[in-house]
Tab-separated table of N, CA and C in Angstrom:
chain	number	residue	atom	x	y	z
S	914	UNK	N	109.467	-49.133	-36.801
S	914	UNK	CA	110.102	-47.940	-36.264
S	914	UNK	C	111.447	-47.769	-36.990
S	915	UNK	N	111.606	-46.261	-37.646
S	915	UNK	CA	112.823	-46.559	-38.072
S	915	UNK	C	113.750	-46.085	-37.263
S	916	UNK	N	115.355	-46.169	-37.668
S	916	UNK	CA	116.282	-46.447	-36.466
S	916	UNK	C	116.109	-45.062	-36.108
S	917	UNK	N	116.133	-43.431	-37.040
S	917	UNK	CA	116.187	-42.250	-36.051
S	917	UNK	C	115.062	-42.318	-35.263
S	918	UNK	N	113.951	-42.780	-35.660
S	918	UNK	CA	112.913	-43.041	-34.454
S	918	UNK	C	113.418	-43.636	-33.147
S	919	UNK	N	114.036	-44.651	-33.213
S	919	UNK	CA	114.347	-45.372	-32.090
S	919	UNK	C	115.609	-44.798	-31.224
S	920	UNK	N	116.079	-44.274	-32.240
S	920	UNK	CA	117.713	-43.255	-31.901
S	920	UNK	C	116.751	-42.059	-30.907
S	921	UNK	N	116.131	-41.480	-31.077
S	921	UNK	CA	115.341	-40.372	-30.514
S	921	UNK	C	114.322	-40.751	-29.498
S	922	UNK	N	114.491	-41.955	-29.931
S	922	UNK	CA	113.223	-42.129	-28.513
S	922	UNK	C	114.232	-43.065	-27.270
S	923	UNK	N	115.251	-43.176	-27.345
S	923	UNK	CA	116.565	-43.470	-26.193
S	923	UNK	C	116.578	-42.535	-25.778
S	924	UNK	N	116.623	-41.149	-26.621
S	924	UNK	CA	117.591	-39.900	-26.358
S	924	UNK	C	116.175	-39.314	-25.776
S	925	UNK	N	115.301	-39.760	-26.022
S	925	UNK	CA	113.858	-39.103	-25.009
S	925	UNK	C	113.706	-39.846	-23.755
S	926	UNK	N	114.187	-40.991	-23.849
S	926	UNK	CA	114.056	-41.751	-21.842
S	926	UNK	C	115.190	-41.200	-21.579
S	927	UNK	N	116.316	-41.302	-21.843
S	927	UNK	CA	117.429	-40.456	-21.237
S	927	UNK	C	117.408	-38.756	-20.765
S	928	UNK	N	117.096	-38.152	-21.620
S	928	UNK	CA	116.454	-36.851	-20.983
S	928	UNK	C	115.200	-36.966	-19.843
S	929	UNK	N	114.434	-37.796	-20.298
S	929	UNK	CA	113.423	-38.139	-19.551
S	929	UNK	C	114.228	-38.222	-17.541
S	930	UNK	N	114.926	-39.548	-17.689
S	930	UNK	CA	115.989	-39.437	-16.681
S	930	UNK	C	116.614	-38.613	-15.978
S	931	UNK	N	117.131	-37.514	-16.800
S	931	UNK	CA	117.623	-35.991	-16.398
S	931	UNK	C	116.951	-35.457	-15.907
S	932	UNK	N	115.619	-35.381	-16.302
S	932	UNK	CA	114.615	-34.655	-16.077
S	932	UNK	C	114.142	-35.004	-14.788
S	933	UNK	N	114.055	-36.254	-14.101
S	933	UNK	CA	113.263	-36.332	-13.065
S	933	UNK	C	113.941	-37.071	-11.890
S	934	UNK	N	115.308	-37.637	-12.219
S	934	UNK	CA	116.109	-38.503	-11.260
S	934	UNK	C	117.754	-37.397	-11.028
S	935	UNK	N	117.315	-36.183	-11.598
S	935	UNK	CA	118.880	-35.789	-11.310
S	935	UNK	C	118.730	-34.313	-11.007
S	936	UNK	N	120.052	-33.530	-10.538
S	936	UNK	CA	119.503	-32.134	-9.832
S	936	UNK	C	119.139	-31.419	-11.022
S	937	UNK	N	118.387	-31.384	-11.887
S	937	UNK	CA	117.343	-31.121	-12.593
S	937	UNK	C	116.117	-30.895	-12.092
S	938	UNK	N	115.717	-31.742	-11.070
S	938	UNK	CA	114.508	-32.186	-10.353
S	938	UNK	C	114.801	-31.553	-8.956
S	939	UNK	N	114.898	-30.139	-8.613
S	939	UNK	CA	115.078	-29.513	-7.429
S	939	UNK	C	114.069	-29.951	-6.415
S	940	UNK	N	114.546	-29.652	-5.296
S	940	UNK	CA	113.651	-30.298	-4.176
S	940	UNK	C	112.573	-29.301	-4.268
S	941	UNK	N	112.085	-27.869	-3.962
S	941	UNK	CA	110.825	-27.063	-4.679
S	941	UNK	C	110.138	-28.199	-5.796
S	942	UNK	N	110.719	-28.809	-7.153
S	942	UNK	CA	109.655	-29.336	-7.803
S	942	UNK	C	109.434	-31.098	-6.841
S	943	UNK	N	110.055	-31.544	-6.297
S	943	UNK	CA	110.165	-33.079	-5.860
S	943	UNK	C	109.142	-32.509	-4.624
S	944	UNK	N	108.669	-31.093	-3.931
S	944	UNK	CA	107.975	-31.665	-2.733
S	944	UNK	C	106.779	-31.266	-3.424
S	945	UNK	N	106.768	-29.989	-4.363
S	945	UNK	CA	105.358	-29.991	-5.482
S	945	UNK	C	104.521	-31.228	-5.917
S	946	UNK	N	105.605	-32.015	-6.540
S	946	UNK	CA	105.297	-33.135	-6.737
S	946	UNK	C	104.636	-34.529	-6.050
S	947	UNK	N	104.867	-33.994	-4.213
S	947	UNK	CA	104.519	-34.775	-3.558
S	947	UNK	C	103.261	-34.795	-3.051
S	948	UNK	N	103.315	-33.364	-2.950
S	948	UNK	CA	102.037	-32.688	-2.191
S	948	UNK	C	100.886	-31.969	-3.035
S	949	UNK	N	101.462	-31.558	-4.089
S	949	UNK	CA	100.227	-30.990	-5.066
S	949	UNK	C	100.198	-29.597	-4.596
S	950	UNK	N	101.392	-29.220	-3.788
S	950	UNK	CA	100.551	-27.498	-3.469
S	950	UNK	C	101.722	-26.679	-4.434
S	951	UNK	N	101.538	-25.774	-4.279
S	951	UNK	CA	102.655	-24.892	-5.519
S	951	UNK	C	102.742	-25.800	-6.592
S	952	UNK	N	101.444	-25.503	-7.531
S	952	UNK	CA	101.463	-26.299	-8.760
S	952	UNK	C	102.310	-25.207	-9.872
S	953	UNK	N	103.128	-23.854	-9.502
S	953	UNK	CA	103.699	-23.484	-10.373
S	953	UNK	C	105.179	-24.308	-10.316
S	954	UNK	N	105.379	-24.503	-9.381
S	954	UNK	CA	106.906	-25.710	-9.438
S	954	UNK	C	106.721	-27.212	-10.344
S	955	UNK	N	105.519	-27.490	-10.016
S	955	UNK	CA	105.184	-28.851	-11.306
S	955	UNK	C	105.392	-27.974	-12.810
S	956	UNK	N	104.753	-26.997	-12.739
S	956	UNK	CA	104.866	-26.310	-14.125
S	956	UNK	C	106.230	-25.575	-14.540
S	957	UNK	N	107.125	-25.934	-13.402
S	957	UNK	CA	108.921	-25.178	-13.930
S	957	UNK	C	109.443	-26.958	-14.165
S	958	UNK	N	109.008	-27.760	-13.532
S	958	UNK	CA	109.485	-28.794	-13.613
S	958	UNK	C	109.512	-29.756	-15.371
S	959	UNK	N	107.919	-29.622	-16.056
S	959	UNK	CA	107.442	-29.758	-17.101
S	959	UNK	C	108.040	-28.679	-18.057
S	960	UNK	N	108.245	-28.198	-17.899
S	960	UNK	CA	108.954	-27.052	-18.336
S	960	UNK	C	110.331	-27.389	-18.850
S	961	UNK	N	111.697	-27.957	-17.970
S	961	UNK	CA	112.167	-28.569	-17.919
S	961	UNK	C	112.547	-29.287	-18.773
S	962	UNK	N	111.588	-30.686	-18.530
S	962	UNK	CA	111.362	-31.798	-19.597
S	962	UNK	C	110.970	-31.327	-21.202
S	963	UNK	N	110.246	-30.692	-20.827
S	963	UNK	CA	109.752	-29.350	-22.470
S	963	UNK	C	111.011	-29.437	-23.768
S	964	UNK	N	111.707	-28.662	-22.126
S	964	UNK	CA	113.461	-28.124	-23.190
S	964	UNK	C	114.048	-28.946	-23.361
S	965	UNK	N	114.159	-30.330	-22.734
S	965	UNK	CA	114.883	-31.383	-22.991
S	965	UNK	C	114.179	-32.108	-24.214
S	966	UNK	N	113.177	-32.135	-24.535
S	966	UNK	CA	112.534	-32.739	-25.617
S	966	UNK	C	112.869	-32.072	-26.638
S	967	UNK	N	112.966	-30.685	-26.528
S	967	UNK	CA	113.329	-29.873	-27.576
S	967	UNK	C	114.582	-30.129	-27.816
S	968	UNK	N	115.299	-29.714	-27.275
S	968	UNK	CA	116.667	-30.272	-27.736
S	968	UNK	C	117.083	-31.827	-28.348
S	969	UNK	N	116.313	-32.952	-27.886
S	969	UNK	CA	116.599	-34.074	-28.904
S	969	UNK	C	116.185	-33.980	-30.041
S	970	UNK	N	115.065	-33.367	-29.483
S	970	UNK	CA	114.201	-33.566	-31.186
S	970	UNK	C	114.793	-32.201	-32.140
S	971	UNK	N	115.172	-31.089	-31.824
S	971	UNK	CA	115.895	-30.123	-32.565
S	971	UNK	C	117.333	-30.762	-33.305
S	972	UNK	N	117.658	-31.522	-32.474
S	972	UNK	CA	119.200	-32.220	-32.443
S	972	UNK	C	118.903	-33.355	-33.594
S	973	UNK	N	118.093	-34.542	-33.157
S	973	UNK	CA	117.964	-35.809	-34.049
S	973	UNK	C	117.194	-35.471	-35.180
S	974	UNK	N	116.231	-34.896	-34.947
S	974	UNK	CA	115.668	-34.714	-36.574
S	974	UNK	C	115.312	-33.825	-36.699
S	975	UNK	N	115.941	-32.490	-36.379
S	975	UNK	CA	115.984	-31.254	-37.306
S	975	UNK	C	114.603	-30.956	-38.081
S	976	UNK	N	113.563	-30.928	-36.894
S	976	UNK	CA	112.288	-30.527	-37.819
S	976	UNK	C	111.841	-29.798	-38.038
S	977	UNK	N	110.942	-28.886	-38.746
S	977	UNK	CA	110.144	-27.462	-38.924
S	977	UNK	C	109.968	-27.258	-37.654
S	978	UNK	N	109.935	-25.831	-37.490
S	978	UNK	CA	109.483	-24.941	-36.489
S	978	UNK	C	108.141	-25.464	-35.873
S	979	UNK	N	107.279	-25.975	-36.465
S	979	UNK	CA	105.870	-25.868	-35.954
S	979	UNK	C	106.110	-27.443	-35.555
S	980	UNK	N	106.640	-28.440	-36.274
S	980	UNK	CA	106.728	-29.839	-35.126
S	980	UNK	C	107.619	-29.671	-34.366
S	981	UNK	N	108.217	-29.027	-34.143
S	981	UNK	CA	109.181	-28.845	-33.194
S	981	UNK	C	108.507	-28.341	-31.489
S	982	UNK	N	107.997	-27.354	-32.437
S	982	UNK	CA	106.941	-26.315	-31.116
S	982	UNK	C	105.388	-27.565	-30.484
S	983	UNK	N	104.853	-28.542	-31.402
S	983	UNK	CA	103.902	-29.239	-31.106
S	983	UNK	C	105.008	-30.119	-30.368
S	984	UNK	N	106.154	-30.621	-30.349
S	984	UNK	CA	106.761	-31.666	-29.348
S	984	UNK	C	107.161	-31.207	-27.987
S	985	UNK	N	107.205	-30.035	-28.433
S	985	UNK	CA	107.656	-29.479	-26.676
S	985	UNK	C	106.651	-28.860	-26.120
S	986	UNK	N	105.152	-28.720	-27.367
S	986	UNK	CA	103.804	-28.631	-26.166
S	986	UNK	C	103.545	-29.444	-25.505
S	987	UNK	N	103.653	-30.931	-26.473
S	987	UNK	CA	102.619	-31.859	-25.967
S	987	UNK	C	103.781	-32.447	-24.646
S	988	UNK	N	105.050	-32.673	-24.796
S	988	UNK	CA	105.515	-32.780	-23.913
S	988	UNK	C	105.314	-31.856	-22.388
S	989	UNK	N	105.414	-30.571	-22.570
S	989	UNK	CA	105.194	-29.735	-21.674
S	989	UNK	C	103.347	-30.129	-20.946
S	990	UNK	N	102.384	-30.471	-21.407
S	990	UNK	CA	101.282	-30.270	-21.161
S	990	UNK	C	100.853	-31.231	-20.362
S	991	UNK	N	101.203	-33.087	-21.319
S	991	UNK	CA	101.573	-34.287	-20.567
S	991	UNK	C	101.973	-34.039	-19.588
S	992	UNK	N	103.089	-33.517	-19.272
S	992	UNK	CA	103.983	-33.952	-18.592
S	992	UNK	C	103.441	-33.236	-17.004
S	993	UNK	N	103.008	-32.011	-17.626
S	993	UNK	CA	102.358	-31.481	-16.333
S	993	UNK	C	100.934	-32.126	-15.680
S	994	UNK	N	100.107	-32.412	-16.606
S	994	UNK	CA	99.376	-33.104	-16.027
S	994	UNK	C	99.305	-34.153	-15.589
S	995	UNK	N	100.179	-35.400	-15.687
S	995	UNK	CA	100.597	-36.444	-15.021
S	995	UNK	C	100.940	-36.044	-13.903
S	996	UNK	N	101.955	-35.072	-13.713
S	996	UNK	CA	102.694	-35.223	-12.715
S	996	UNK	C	101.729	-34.242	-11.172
S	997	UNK	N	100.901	-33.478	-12.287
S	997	UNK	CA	99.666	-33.144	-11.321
S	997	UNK	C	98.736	-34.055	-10.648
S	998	UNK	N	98.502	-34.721	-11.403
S	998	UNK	CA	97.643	-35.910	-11.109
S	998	UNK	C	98.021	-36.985	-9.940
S	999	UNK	N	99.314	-37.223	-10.029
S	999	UNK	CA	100.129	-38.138	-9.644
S	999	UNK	C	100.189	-37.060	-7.869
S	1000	UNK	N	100.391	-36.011	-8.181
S	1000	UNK	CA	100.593	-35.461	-6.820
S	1000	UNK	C	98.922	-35.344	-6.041
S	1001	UNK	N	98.365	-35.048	-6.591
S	1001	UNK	CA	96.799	-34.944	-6.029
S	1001	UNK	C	96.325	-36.669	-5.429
S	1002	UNK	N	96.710	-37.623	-6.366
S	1002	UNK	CA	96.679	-38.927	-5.769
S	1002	UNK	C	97.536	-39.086	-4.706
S	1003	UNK	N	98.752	-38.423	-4.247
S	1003	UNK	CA	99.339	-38.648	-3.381
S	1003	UNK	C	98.418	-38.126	-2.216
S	1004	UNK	N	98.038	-36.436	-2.232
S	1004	UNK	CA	97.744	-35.888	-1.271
S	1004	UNK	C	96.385	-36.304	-0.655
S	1005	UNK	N	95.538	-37.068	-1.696
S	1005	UNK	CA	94.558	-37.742	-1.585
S	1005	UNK	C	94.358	-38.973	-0.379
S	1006	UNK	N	95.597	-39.830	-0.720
S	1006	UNK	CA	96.222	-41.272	-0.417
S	1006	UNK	C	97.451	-41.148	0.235
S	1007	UNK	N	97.454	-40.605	1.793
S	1007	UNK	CA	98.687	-40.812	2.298
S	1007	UNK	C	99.464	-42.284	1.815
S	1008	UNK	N	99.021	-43.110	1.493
S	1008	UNK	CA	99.565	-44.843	1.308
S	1008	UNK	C	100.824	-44.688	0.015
S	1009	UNK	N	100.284	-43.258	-0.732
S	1009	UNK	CA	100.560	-42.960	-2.248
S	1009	UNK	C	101.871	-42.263	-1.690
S	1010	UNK	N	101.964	-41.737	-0.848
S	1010	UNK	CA	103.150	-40.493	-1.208
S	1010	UNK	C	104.504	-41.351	0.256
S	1011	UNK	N	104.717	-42.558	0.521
S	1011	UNK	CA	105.644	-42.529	1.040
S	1011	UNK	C	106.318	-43.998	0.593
S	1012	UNK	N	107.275	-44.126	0.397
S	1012	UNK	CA	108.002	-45.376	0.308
S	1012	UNK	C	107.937	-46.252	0.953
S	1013	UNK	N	107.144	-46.471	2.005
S	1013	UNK	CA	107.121	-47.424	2.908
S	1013	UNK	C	106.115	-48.330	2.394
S	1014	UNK	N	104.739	-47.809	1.307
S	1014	UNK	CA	104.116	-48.468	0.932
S	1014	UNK	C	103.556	-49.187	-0.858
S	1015	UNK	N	103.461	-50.095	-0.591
S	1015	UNK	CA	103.274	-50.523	-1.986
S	1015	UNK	C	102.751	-49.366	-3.046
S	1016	UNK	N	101.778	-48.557	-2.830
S	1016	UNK	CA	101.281	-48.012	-3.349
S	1016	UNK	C	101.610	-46.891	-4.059
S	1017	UNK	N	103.034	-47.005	-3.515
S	1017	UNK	CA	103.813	-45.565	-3.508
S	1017	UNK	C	104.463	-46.111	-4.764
S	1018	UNK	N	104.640	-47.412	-4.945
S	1018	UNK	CA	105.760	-47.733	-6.172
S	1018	UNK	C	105.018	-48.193	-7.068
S	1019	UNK	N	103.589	-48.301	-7.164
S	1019	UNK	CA	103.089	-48.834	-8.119
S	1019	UNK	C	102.303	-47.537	-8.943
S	1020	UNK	N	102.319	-46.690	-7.896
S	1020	UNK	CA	101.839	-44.842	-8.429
S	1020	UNK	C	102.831	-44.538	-9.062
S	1021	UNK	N	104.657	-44.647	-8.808
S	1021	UNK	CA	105.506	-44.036	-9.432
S	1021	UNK	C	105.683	-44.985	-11.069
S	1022	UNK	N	105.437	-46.362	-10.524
S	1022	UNK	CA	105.629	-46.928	-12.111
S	1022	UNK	C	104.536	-46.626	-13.134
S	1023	UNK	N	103.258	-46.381	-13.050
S	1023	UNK	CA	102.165	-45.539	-13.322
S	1023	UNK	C	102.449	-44.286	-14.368
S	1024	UNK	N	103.480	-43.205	-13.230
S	1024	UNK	CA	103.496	-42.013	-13.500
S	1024	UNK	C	104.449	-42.463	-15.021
S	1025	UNK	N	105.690	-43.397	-14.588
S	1025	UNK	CA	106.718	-42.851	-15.657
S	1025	UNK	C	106.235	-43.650	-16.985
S	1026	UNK	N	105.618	-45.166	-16.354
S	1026	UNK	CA	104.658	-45.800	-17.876
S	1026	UNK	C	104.272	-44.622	-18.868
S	1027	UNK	N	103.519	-43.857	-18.165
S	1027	UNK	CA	102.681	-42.839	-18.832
S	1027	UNK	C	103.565	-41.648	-19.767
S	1028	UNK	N	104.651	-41.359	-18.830
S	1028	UNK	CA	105.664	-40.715	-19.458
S	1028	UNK	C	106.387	-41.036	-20.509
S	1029	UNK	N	106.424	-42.429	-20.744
S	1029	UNK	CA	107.523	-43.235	-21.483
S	1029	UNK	C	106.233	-43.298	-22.630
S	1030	UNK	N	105.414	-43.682	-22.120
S	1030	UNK	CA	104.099	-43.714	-23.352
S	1030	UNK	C	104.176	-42.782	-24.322
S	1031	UNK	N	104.124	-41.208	-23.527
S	1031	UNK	CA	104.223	-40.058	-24.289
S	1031	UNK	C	105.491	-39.851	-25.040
S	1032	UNK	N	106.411	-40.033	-24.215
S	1032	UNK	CA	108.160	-39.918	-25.107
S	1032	UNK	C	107.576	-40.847	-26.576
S	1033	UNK	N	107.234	-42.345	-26.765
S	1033	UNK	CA	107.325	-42.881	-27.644
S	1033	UNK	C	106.510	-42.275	-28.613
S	1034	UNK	N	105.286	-41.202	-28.105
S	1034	UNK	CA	104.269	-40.466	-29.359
S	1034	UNK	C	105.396	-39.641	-29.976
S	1035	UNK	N	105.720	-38.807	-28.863
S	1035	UNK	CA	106.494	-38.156	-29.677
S	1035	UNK	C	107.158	-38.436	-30.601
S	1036	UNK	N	108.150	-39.521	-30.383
S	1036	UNK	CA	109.060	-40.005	-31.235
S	1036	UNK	C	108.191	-40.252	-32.200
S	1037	UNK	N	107.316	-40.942	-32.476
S	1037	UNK	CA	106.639	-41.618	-33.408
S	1037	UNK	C	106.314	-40.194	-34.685
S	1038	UNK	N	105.786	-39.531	-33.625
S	1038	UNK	CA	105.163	-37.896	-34.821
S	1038	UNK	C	105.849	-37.233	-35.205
S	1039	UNK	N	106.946	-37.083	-34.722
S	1039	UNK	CA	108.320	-36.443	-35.361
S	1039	UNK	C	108.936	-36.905	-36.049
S	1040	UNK	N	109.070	-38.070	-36.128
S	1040	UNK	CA	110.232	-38.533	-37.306
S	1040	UNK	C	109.264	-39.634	-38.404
């Protein structure tokens, strides 16, 4: 990995962070997220994360228009469907959607594995 790779893929868990632990993450997308209903709030939420990808990757390595636009699809698309997924398993699995149970933290480490998975493609195809 070279270092702007690795420089960009910090600056992708850190947005990543913004994206889902800070008022970035309005309560509309956090109860979307819980419940799976108003799947257009998962899709403002991914959305979100989209522009934040765009901006590192516009920022760190200054790439053509068209990898630029494939990083903030695949981000945008991932990102929604995880986090769809992740809510339908909740609404599925009361055990899934409350903190009181194991299941709830081993679904959320799940969700962001998966997320962090995708941040590192990115990084990887862009630079």
């Amino acid at each position: 990995m070279t270092d702007q790779a690795l420089i960009l893929l910090v600056v992708l868990l850190l947005a990543h962070y913004l994206g889902d632990f800070t008022h970035l993450s309005t309560p509309r997308m956090l109860e979307a997220k819980a419940t799976g209903r108003s799947i257009s709030w998962i899709g403002v939420h991914a959305g979100v994360h989209a522009l934040l990808v765009g901006i590192a990757v516009g920022v760190i390595v200054a790439p053509t228009s068209k990898v630029l636009l494939l990083a903030v699809a695949l981000e945008f698309a991932t990102h929604f469907l995880i986090d769809t997924g992740r809510a339908k398993v909740s609404a599925s699995f009361p055990s899934c959607a409350t903190t009181d149970h194991d299941a709830y933290w081993y679904l959320l480490g799940l969700d962001q594995l998966a997320h962090g998975l995708v941040l590192l493609a990115i990084a990887a195809l862009v630079t």
